[in-house]
């Protein structure tokens, strides 16, 4: 589906997208590095009752893109995707960078976004990540590769995983969490383009801050954070929740940036409950 010729310099790129289920559409937006597959923890569950669409964003996964682009280009691509599937209204779930894009989409297309589920994200993202050492990178590489070969291998988790950068991405070093890392994270990392990385870092370096604009968002929002998240702190997620008019906030103890892979059952229960309490987000 990722046709390289299907874009112009300013136009939308045709995104590769994973579609599951039937019913009210839920658009899932992955983080960095990432692919649409990384949302399977949400989509495998939600697609039992709704239609889930999880694109590979421009420059990620199978949505190949050579060269540089700006963060705004993601929004152009996503608007074109909604048009392609004739979606007038959808709920948007975004994880990390995907959550930032979800808020941007709600600001750009308020009439098409019925609600927001924001996971490990913030409108003014702040991190408190310690400096990264060479052994960290080596241990991460070894842990990721061994985990890829033999998923959820306890010895690898103890020996390398808990010493690697994964110790900042997850708190609960469980076979479940490492299973997701094996199946999804390594692949996503390998398929992320330099242009995608540059687009993200240039936005962060310019001091990205959308807090003052969040009052324009009228739709209900569910804001979820991991208490020990060092990439986008729980405090910055809470600040976002406080600036959204109609938001509910959950912070999960003893979890970090990849908390959907640490506590999937609890998380999905809370999402289901919020959807029950806000039937308006599932109506055209």
PDB file of C-alpha atoms in Angstrom:
ATOM      1  CA  UNK A   1       0.000   0.000   0.000  1.00  0.00           C
ATOM      2  CA  UNK A   2       2.929   2.362   0.586  1.00  0.00           C
ATOM      3  CA  UNK A   3       3.187   3.762  -2.928  1.00  0.00           C
ATOM      4  CA  UNK A   4       6.210   6.031  -3.012  1.00  0.00           C
ATOM      5  CA  UNK A   5       4.913   8.013  -5.954  1.00  0.00           C
ATOM      6  CA  UNK A   6       1.597   8.745  -4.316  1.00  0.00           C
ATOM      7  CA  UNK A   7       2.545  12.113  -2.864  1.00  0.00           C
ATOM      8  CA  UNK A   8       3.735  15.520  -3.964  1.00  0.00           C
ATOM      9  CA  UNK A   9       6.152  17.785  -2.116  1.00  0.00           C
ATOM     10  CA  UNK A  10       3.286  19.480  -0.282  1.00  0.00           C
ATOM     11  CA  UNK A  11       0.573  16.837  -0.636  1.00  0.00           C
ATOM     12  CA  UNK A  12      -0.458  13.886   1.424  1.00  0.00           C
ATOM     13  CA  UNK A  13       1.344  10.570   1.438  1.00  0.00           C
ATOM     14  CA  UNK A  14      -0.685   7.385   0.978  1.00  0.00           C
ATOM     15  CA  UNK A  15      -0.219   5.654   4.347  1.00  0.00           C
ATOM     16  CA  UNK A  16      -0.015   1.928   4.934  1.00  0.00           C
ATOM     17  CA  UNK A  17      -2.803   1.135   7.389  1.00  0.00           C
ATOM     18  CA  UNK A  18      -3.937  -1.870   9.451  1.00  0.00           C
ATOM     19  CA  UNK A  19      -7.737  -2.107   9.629  1.00  0.00           C
ATOM     20  CA  UNK A  20      -9.580  -4.423  12.052  1.00  0.00           C
ATOM     21  CA  UNK A  21     -13.205  -4.925  13.018  1.00  0.00           C
ATOM     22  CA  UNK A  22     -16.424  -3.112  12.176  1.00  0.00           C
ATOM     23  CA  UNK A  23     -18.373  -0.298  13.765  1.00  0.00           C
ATOM     24  CA  UNK A  24     -17.558   3.223  14.913  1.00  0.00           C
ATOM     25  CA  UNK A  25     -14.034   4.140  13.714  1.00  0.00           C
ATOM     26  CA  UNK A  26     -11.135   4.494  16.143  1.00  0.00           C
ATOM     27  CA  UNK A  27      -7.936   5.942  14.660  1.00  0.00           C
ATOM     28  CA  UNK A  28      -4.802   4.690  16.462  1.00  0.00           C
ATOM     29  CA  UNK A  29      -1.569   6.699  16.213  1.00  0.00           C
ATOM     30  CA  UNK A  30       1.763   5.146  17.200  1.00  0.00           C
ATOM     31  CA  UNK A  31       4.789   6.705  18.853  1.00  0.00           C
ATOM     32  CA  UNK A  32       8.440   7.166  17.858  1.00  0.00           C
ATOM     33  CA  UNK A  33       9.986   4.833  16.873  1.00  0.00           C
ATOM     34  CA  UNK A  34       6.899   2.854  15.983  1.00  0.00           C
ATOM     35  CA  UNK A  35       4.459   1.371  13.480  1.00  0.00           C
ATOM     36  CA  UNK A  36       0.719   0.780  13.344  1.00  0.00           C
ATOM     37  CA  UNK A  37       1.414  -2.737  14.663  1.00  0.00           C
ATOM     38  CA  UNK A  38       2.509  -1.283  18.023  1.00  0.00           C
ATOM     39  CA  UNK A  39      -1.124  -0.473  18.788  1.00  0.00           C
ATOM     40  CA  UNK A  40      -2.182  -4.139  18.659  1.00  0.00           C
ATOM     41  CA  UNK A  41      -2.427  -4.092  22.469  1.00  0.00           C
ATOM     42  CA  UNK A  42      -5.373  -1.688  21.968  1.00  0.00           C
ATOM     43  CA  UNK A  43      -6.728  -2.661  18.542  1.00  0.00           C
ATOM     44  CA  UNK A  44      -6.997  -6.441  19.131  1.00  0.00           C
ATOM     45  CA  UNK A  45      -9.363  -5.615  21.989  1.00  0.00           C
ATOM     46  CA  UNK A  46     -11.224  -2.580  20.622  1.00  0.00           C
ATOM     47  CA  UNK A  47     -11.783  -4.119  17.170  1.00  0.00           C
ATOM     48  CA  UNK A  48     -14.163  -6.655  18.725  1.00  0.00           C
ATOM     49  CA  UNK A  49     -16.710  -3.816  18.930  1.00  0.00           C
ATOM     50  CA  UNK A  50     -15.360  -1.013  16.752  1.00  0.00           C
ATOM     51  CA  UNK A  51     -13.421  -0.508  13.537  1.00  0.00           C
ATOM     52  CA  UNK A  52      -9.792   0.296  14.324  1.00  0.00           C
ATOM     53  CA  UNK A  53      -7.446   1.935  11.809  1.00  0.00           C
ATOM     54  CA  UNK A  54      -3.749   2.045  12.707  1.00  0.00           C
ATOM     55  CA  UNK A  55      -1.591   3.678  10.041  1.00  0.00           C
ATOM     56  CA  UNK A  56       2.173   3.598   9.782  1.00  0.00           C
ATOM     57  CA  UNK A  57       2.858   7.339   9.928  1.00  0.00           C
ATOM     58  CA  UNK A  58       4.938   8.941   7.166  1.00  0.00           C
ATOM     59  CA  UNK A  59       8.538   7.715   7.418  1.00  0.00           C
ATOM     60  CA  UNK A  60       7.614   4.797   9.711  1.00  0.00           C
ATOM     61  CA  UNK A  61       6.941   1.110   9.061  1.00  0.00           C
ATOM     62  CA  UNK A  62       5.756   0.494   5.512  1.00  0.00           C
ATOM     63  CA  UNK A  63       4.844   4.143   4.850  1.00  0.00           C
ATOM     64  CA  UNK A  64       8.272   4.688   3.348  1.00  0.00           C
ATOM     65  CA  UNK A  65       9.342   8.262   2.734  1.00  0.00           C
ATOM     66  CA  UNK A  66      12.707   9.495   1.523  1.00  0.00           C
ATOM     67  CA  UNK A  67      13.914  12.894   2.676  1.00  0.00           C
ATOM     68  CA  UNK A  68      12.789  15.460   5.203  1.00  0.00           C
ATOM     69  CA  UNK A  69       9.338  16.605   6.223  1.00  0.00           C
ATOM     70  CA  UNK A  70       7.664  18.569   9.023  1.00  0.00           C
ATOM     71  CA  UNK A  71       5.404  17.330  11.829  1.00  0.00           C
ATOM     72  CA  UNK A  72       2.463  19.087  10.155  1.00  0.00           C
ATOM     73  CA  UNK A  73       2.814  16.728   7.197  1.00  0.00           C
ATOM     74  CA  UNK A  74       1.598  13.895   9.438  1.00  0.00           C
ATOM     75  CA  UNK A  75      -1.684  15.789   9.885  1.00  0.00           C
ATOM     76  CA  UNK A  76      -2.091  16.278   6.138  1.00  0.00           C
ATOM     77  CA  UNK A  77      -1.565  12.529   5.672  1.00  0.00           C
ATOM     78  CA  UNK A  78      -4.079  11.659   8.398  1.00  0.00           C
ATOM     79  CA  UNK A  79      -6.751  13.980   7.010  1.00  0.00           C
ATOM     80  CA  UNK A  80      -6.305  12.310   3.602  1.00  0.00           C
ATOM     81  CA  UNK A  81      -6.604   8.894   5.293  1.00  0.00           C
ATOM     82  CA  UNK A  82      -9.948   9.848   6.873  1.00  0.00           C
ATOM     83  CA  UNK A  83     -11.137  11.035   3.445  1.00  0.00           C
ATOM     84  CA  UNK A  84      -9.966   7.808   1.795  1.00  0.00           C
ATOM     85  CA  UNK A  85     -12.033   5.714   4.229  1.00  0.00           C
ATOM     86  CA  UNK A  86     -14.924   8.215   4.115  1.00  0.00           C
ATOM     87  CA  UNK A  87     -14.752   8.723   7.875  1.00  0.00           C
ATOM     88  CA  UNK A  88     -16.720  11.766   8.975  1.00  0.00           C
ATOM     89  CA  UNK A  89     -16.032  11.316  12.675  1.00  0.00           C
ATOM     90  CA  UNK A  90     -13.698   9.134  14.707  1.00  0.00           C
ATOM     91  CA  UNK A  91     -12.285   8.648  18.165  1.00  0.00           C
ATOM     92  CA  UNK A  92      -8.493   9.120  18.180  1.00  0.00           C
ATOM     93  CA  UNK A  93      -6.147   7.104  20.409  1.00  0.00           C
ATOM     94  CA  UNK A  94      -2.524   8.239  20.441  1.00  0.00           C
ATOM     95  CA  UNK A  95       0.520   6.894  22.276  1.00  0.00           C
ATOM     96  CA  UNK A  96       3.467   9.254  22.930  1.00  0.00           C
ATOM     97  CA  UNK A  97       4.134  11.134  19.648  1.00  0.00           C
ATOM     98  CA  UNK A  98       0.788   9.704  18.482  1.00  0.00           C
ATOM     99  CA  UNK A  99      -0.945  11.500  21.368  1.00  0.00           C
ATOM    100  CA  UNK A 100       0.601  14.805  20.330  1.00  0.00           C
ATOM    101  CA  UNK A 101      -0.678  14.213  16.785  1.00  0.00           C
ATOM    102  CA  UNK A 102      -4.110  13.258  18.193  1.00  0.00           C
ATOM    103  CA  UNK A 103      -4.366  16.641  19.964  1.00  0.00           C
ATOM    104  CA  UNK A 104      -3.136  18.423  16.826  1.00  0.00           C
ATOM    105  CA  UNK A 105      -5.769  16.603  14.771  1.00  0.00           C
ATOM    106  CA  UNK A 106      -8.504  17.626  17.244  1.00  0.00           C
ATOM    107  CA  UNK A 107      -7.361  21.262  16.921  1.00  0.00           C
ATOM    108  CA  UNK A 108      -7.214  21.069  13.123  1.00  0.00           C
ATOM    109  CA  UNK A 109     -10.405  19.035  12.522  1.00  0.00           C
ATOM    110  CA  UNK A 110     -12.631  19.578  15.584  1.00  0.00           C
ATOM    111  CA  UNK A 111     -15.754  18.421  13.744  1.00  0.00           C
ATOM    112  CA  UNK A 112     -14.156  15.075  12.849  1.00  0.00           C
ATOM    113  CA  UNK A 113     -12.643  14.086  16.227  1.00  0.00           C
ATOM    114  CA  UNK A 114     -15.285  12.846  18.672  1.00  0.00           C
ATOM    115  CA  UNK A 115     -12.935  12.059  21.560  1.00  0.00           C
ATOM    116  CA  UNK A 116      -9.291  11.560  22.546  1.00  0.00           C
ATOM    117  CA  UNK A 117      -7.503   8.746  24.386  1.00  0.00           C
ATOM    118  CA  UNK A 118      -4.039  10.116  25.179  1.00  0.00           C
ATOM    119  CA  UNK A 119      -1.425   7.591  26.318  1.00  0.00           C
ATOM    120  CA  UNK A 120       1.995   8.602  27.753  1.00  0.00           C
ATOM    121  CA  UNK A 121       1.893  11.983  26.052  1.00  0.00           C
ATOM    122  CA  UNK A 122       1.739  15.725  26.709  1.00  0.00           C
ATOM    123  CA  UNK A 123       1.015  19.008  24.964  1.00  0.00           C
ATOM    124  CA  UNK A 124       4.227  20.377  26.541  1.00  0.00           C
ATOM    125  CA  UNK A 125       6.301  17.189  26.744  1.00  0.00           C
ATOM    126  CA  UNK A 126       9.033  17.060  29.350  1.00  0.00           C
ATOM    127  CA  UNK A 127      11.393  14.210  30.161  1.00  0.00           C
ATOM    128  CA  UNK A 128      13.774  13.500  33.043  1.00  0.00           C
ATOM    129  CA  UNK A 129      15.830  10.828  31.326  1.00  0.00           C
ATOM    130  CA  UNK A 130      19.306  10.336  32.839  1.00  0.00           C
ATOM    131  CA  UNK A 131      22.327  10.716  30.550  1.00  0.00           C
ATOM    132  CA  UNK A 132      22.783   7.629  28.367  1.00  0.00           C
ATOM    133  CA  UNK A 133      26.040   5.694  28.605  1.00  0.00           C
ATOM    134  CA  UNK A 134      27.651   3.390  26.044  1.00  0.00           C
ATOM    135  CA  UNK A 135      26.994   0.247  28.161  1.00  0.00           C
ATOM    136  CA  UNK A 136      23.293   1.230  28.240  1.00  0.00           C
ATOM    137  CA  UNK A 137      23.188   1.156  24.453  1.00  0.00           C
ATOM    138  CA  UNK A 138      25.118  -2.106  24.280  1.00  0.00           C
ATOM    139  CA  UNK A 139      22.911  -3.802  26.882  1.00  0.00           C
ATOM    140  CA  UNK A 140      19.795  -2.539  25.087  1.00  0.00           C
ATOM    141  CA  UNK A 141      21.036  -3.942  21.783  1.00  0.00           C
ATOM    142  CA  UNK A 142      21.867  -7.299  23.337  1.00  0.00           C
ATOM    143  CA  UNK A 143      18.585  -7.447  25.283  1.00  0.00           C
ATOM    144  CA  UNK A 144      16.555  -6.541  22.207  1.00  0.00           C
ATOM    145  CA  UNK A 145      18.272  -9.073  19.963  1.00  0.00           C
ATOM    146  CA  UNK A 146      18.179 -11.932  22.469  1.00  0.00           C
ATOM    147  CA  UNK A 147      14.558 -11.114  23.195  1.00  0.00           C
ATOM    148  CA  UNK A 148      13.815 -11.146  19.474  1.00  0.00           C
ATOM    149  CA  UNK A 149      15.359 -14.622  19.161  1.00  0.00           C
ATOM    150  CA  UNK A 150      13.864 -16.019  22.376  1.00  0.00           C
ATOM    151  CA  UNK A 151      10.994 -13.793  23.564  1.00  0.00           C
ATOM    152  CA  UNK A 152      10.440 -13.303  27.302  1.00  0.00           C
ATOM    153  CA  UNK A 153      13.546 -15.319  28.277  1.00  0.00           C
ATOM    154  CA  UNK A 154      13.868 -14.723  32.032  1.00  0.00           C
ATOM    155  CA  UNK A 155      17.688 -14.950  32.088  1.00  0.00           C
ATOM    156  CA  UNK A 156      17.948 -12.271  29.424  1.00  0.00           C
ATOM    157  CA  UNK A 157      15.483 -10.077  31.333  1.00  0.00           C
ATOM    158  CA  UNK A 158      17.564 -10.356  34.523  1.00  0.00           C
ATOM    159  CA  UNK A 159      21.004 -10.116  32.908  1.00  0.00           C
ATOM    160  CA  UNK A 160      20.574  -7.524  30.201  1.00  0.00           C
ATOM    161  CA  UNK A 161      17.030  -6.148  30.238  1.00  0.00           C
ATOM    162  CA  UNK A 162      17.159  -4.640  33.716  1.00  0.00           C
ATOM    163  CA  UNK A 163      20.504  -2.954  32.924  1.00  0.00           C
ATOM    164  CA  UNK A 164      19.458  -1.632  29.540  1.00  0.00           C
ATOM    165  CA  UNK A 165      17.499   1.430  28.396  1.00  0.00           C
ATOM    166  CA  UNK A 166      14.400  -0.725  28.790  1.00  0.00           C
ATOM    167  CA  UNK A 167      14.745  -0.017  32.510  1.00  0.00           C
ATOM    168  CA  UNK A 168      13.630   3.542  31.708  1.00  0.00           C
ATOM    169  CA  UNK A 169      10.869   2.423  29.313  1.00  0.00           C
ATOM    170  CA  UNK A 170       9.308  -0.190  31.566  1.00  0.00           C
ATOM    171  CA  UNK A 171       9.199  -0.723  35.344  1.00  0.00           C
ATOM    172  CA  UNK A 172       7.702  -4.205  35.388  1.00  0.00           C
ATOM    173  CA  UNK A 173      10.162  -6.505  33.640  1.00  0.00           C
ATOM    174  CA  UNK A 174       7.567  -9.179  32.930  1.00  0.00           C
ATOM    175  CA  UNK A 175       7.458 -11.757  30.137  1.00  0.00           C
ATOM    176  CA  UNK A 176       4.324  -9.939  28.884  1.00  0.00           C
ATOM    177  CA  UNK A 177       6.174  -6.636  28.467  1.00  0.00           C
ATOM    178  CA  UNK A 178       9.193  -8.302  26.845  1.00  0.00           C
ATOM    179  CA  UNK A 179       6.911 -10.309  24.577  1.00  0.00           C
ATOM    180  CA  UNK A 180       5.564  -7.058  23.122  1.00  0.00           C
ATOM    181  CA  UNK A 181       9.082  -5.643  22.834  1.00  0.00           C
ATOM    182  CA  UNK A 182      10.191  -8.758  20.915  1.00  0.00           C
ATOM    183  CA  UNK A 183       7.218  -8.824  18.577  1.00  0.00           C
ATOM    184  CA  UNK A 184       6.847  -5.123  17.934  1.00  0.00           C
ATOM    185  CA  UNK A 185       9.485  -2.740  19.267  1.00  0.00           C
ATOM    186  CA  UNK A 186      12.607  -4.103  17.535  1.00  0.00           C
ATOM    187  CA  UNK A 187      10.917  -4.175  14.136  1.00  0.00           C
ATOM    188  CA  UNK A 188       9.525  -0.667  14.618  1.00  0.00           C
ATOM    189  CA  UNK A 189      12.952   0.681  15.516  1.00  0.00           C
ATOM    190  CA  UNK A 190      14.499  -0.805  12.382  1.00  0.00           C
ATOM    191  CA  UNK A 191      11.774   0.655  10.135  1.00  0.00           C
ATOM    192  CA  UNK A 192      11.923   4.262  11.354  1.00  0.00           C
ATOM    193  CA  UNK A 193      13.444   6.653   8.809  1.00  0.00           C
ATOM    194  CA  UNK A 194      16.062   9.349   9.591  1.00  0.00           C
ATOM    195  CA  UNK A 195      13.605  11.948   8.253  1.00  0.00           C
ATOM    196  CA  UNK A 196      10.981  10.905  10.804  1.00  0.00           C
ATOM    197  CA  UNK A 197      13.530  11.247  13.603  1.00  0.00           C
ATOM    198  CA  UNK A 198      14.612  14.693  12.359  1.00  0.00           C
ATOM    199  CA  UNK A 199      10.988  15.923  12.110  1.00  0.00           C
ATOM    200  CA  UNK A 200      10.357  14.947  15.732  1.00  0.00           C
ATOM    201  CA  UNK A 201      13.579  16.373  17.167  1.00  0.00           C
ATOM    202  CA  UNK A 202      13.251  19.676  15.348  1.00  0.00           C
ATOM    203  CA  UNK A 203       9.734  20.084  16.825  1.00  0.00           C
ATOM    204  CA  UNK A 204      11.007  19.305  20.337  1.00  0.00           C
ATOM    205  CA  UNK A 205      14.029  21.603  19.991  1.00  0.00           C
ATOM    206  CA  UNK A 206      11.796  24.485  18.926  1.00  0.00           C
ATOM    207  CA  UNK A 207      10.126  24.201  22.363  1.00  0.00           C
ATOM    208  CA  UNK A 208       6.862  22.518  21.381  1.00  0.00           C
ATOM    209  CA  UNK A 209       4.029  23.713  23.635  1.00  0.00           C
ATOM    210  CA  UNK A 210       0.315  23.483  22.809  1.00  0.00           C
ATOM    211  CA  UNK A 211      -1.055  24.011  26.339  1.00  0.00           C
ATOM    212  CA  UNK A 212      -2.536  27.477  25.616  1.00  0.00           C
ATOM    213  CA  UNK A 213      -4.533  26.045  22.673  1.00  0.00           C
ATOM    214  CA  UNK A 214      -6.035  23.032  24.460  1.00  0.00           C
ATOM    215  CA  UNK A 215      -9.038  25.086  25.659  1.00  0.00           C
ATOM    216  CA  UNK A 216     -10.260  24.977  22.044  1.00  0.00           C
ATOM    217  CA  UNK A 217     -10.720  21.184  22.304  1.00  0.00           C
ATOM    218  CA  UNK A 218     -14.326  20.466  23.333  1.00  0.00           C
ATOM    219  CA  UNK A 219     -14.476  16.667  22.990  1.00  0.00           C
ATOM    220  CA  UNK A 220     -14.018  14.322  25.989  1.00  0.00           C
ATOM    221  CA  UNK A 221     -10.440  13.158  26.667  1.00  0.00           C
ATOM    222  CA  UNK A 222      -9.002  10.267  28.631  1.00  0.00           C
ATOM    223  CA  UNK A 223      -5.397  10.979  29.692  1.00  0.00           C
ATOM    224  CA  UNK A 224      -3.315   7.978  30.847  1.00  0.00           C
ATOM    225  CA  UNK A 225       0.217   8.058  32.268  1.00  0.00           C
ATOM    226  CA  UNK A 226       2.846   5.829  33.861  1.00  0.00           C
ATOM    227  CA  UNK A 227       4.062   7.207  37.193  1.00  0.00           C
ATOM    228  CA  UNK A 228       7.722   6.418  36.445  1.00  0.00           C
ATOM    229  CA  UNK A 229       7.716   7.611  32.816  1.00  0.00           C
ATOM    230  CA  UNK A 230      11.051   9.347  32.155  1.00  0.00           C
ATOM    231  CA  UNK A 231      10.464  10.083  28.463  1.00  0.00           C
ATOM    232  CA  UNK A 232       7.288  12.142  28.924  1.00  0.00           C
ATOM    233  CA  UNK A 233       6.791  12.640  32.648  1.00  0.00           C
ATOM    234  CA  UNK A 234       3.511  11.936  34.420  1.00  0.00           C
ATOM    235  CA  UNK A 235       3.590  15.559  35.615  1.00  0.00           C
ATOM    236  CA  UNK A 236       3.575  16.849  32.048  1.00  0.00           C
ATOM    237  CA  UNK A 237       0.689  14.483  31.191  1.00  0.00           C
ATOM    238  CA  UNK A 238      -1.236  15.745  34.248  1.00  0.00           C
ATOM    239  CA  UNK A 239      -0.627  19.342  33.158  1.00  0.00           C
ATOM    240  CA  UNK A 240      -2.176  18.435  29.785  1.00  0.00           C
ATOM    241  CA  UNK A 241      -5.195  16.820  31.454  1.00  0.00           C
ATOM    242  CA  UNK A 242      -5.706  19.957  33.552  1.00  0.00           C
ATOM    243  CA  UNK A 243      -5.743  22.158  30.431  1.00  0.00           C
ATOM    244  CA  UNK A 244      -8.327  19.996  28.627  1.00  0.00           C
ATOM    245  CA  UNK A 245     -11.905  21.032  29.450  1.00  0.00           C
ATOM    246  CA  UNK A 246     -13.509  17.618  29.578  1.00  0.00           C
ATOM    247  CA  UNK A 247     -10.815  15.169  30.678  1.00  0.00           C
ATOM    248  CA  UNK A 248     -10.379  12.168  32.934  1.00  0.00           C
ATOM    249  CA  UNK A 249      -6.898  11.340  34.253  1.00  0.00           C
ATOM    250  CA  UNK A 250      -5.315   8.046  35.368  1.00  0.00           C
ATOM    251  CA  UNK A 251      -1.759   7.569  36.563  1.00  0.00           C
ATOM    252  CA  UNK A 252      -0.539   3.997  37.020  1.00  0.00           C
ATOM    253  CA  UNK A 253       2.011   3.326  39.778  1.00  0.00           C
ATOM    254  CA  UNK A 254       5.184   1.337  39.073  1.00  0.00           C
ATOM    255  CA  UNK A 255       4.925   1.711  35.278  1.00  0.00           C
ATOM    256  CA  UNK A 256       6.834   3.735  32.686  1.00  0.00           C
ATOM    257  CA  UNK A 257       6.550   4.943  29.076  1.00  0.00           C
ATOM    258  CA  UNK A 258       5.583   1.541  27.669  1.00  0.00           C
ATOM    259  CA  UNK A 259       2.949   0.929  30.371  1.00  0.00           C
ATOM    260  CA  UNK A 260       0.335  -0.438  27.920  1.00  0.00           C
ATOM    261  CA  UNK A 261       2.687  -3.405  27.512  1.00  0.00           C
ATOM    262  CA  UNK A 262       3.164  -3.712  31.290  1.00  0.00           C
ATOM    263  CA  UNK A 263      -0.473  -3.625  32.471  1.00  0.00           C
ATOM    264  CA  UNK A 264      -2.587  -4.273  29.351  1.00  0.00           C
ATOM    265  CA  UNK A 265      -5.614  -5.768  31.136  1.00  0.00           C
ATOM    266  CA  UNK A 266      -6.002  -2.957  33.656  1.00  0.00           C
ATOM    267  CA  UNK A 267      -5.546  -0.338  30.961  1.00  0.00           C
ATOM    268  CA  UNK A 268      -8.151  -1.862  28.627  1.00  0.00           C
ATOM    269  CA  UNK A 269     -10.636  -2.113  31.515  1.00  0.00           C
ATOM    270  CA  UNK A 270     -10.215   1.607  32.216  1.00  0.00           C
ATOM    271  CA  UNK A 271     -10.652   2.476  28.524  1.00  0.00           C
ATOM    272  CA  UNK A 272     -13.804   0.320  28.309  1.00  0.00           C
ATOM    273  CA  UNK A 273     -15.215   2.007  31.410  1.00  0.00           C
ATOM    274  CA  UNK A 274     -14.519   5.491  30.022  1.00  0.00           C
ATOM    275  CA  UNK A 275     -16.193   4.554  26.723  1.00  0.00           C
ATOM    276  CA  UNK A 276     -19.271   3.362  28.661  1.00  0.00           C
ATOM    277  CA  UNK A 277     -19.357   6.637  30.583  1.00  0.00           C
ATOM    278  CA  UNK A 278     -18.984   8.732  27.404  1.00  0.00           C
ATOM    279  CA  UNK A 279     -21.253   7.170  24.756  1.00  0.00           C
ATOM    280  CA  UNK A 280     -21.169  10.502  22.868  1.00  0.00           C
ATOM    281  CA  UNK A 281     -17.610   9.802  21.673  1.00  0.00           C
ATOM    282  CA  UNK A 282     -18.936   6.798  19.717  1.00  0.00           C
ATOM    283  CA  UNK A 283     -21.683   8.625  17.850  1.00  0.00           C
ATOM    284  CA  UNK A 284     -21.674  10.177  14.420  1.00  0.00           C
TER     285      UNK A 284
END
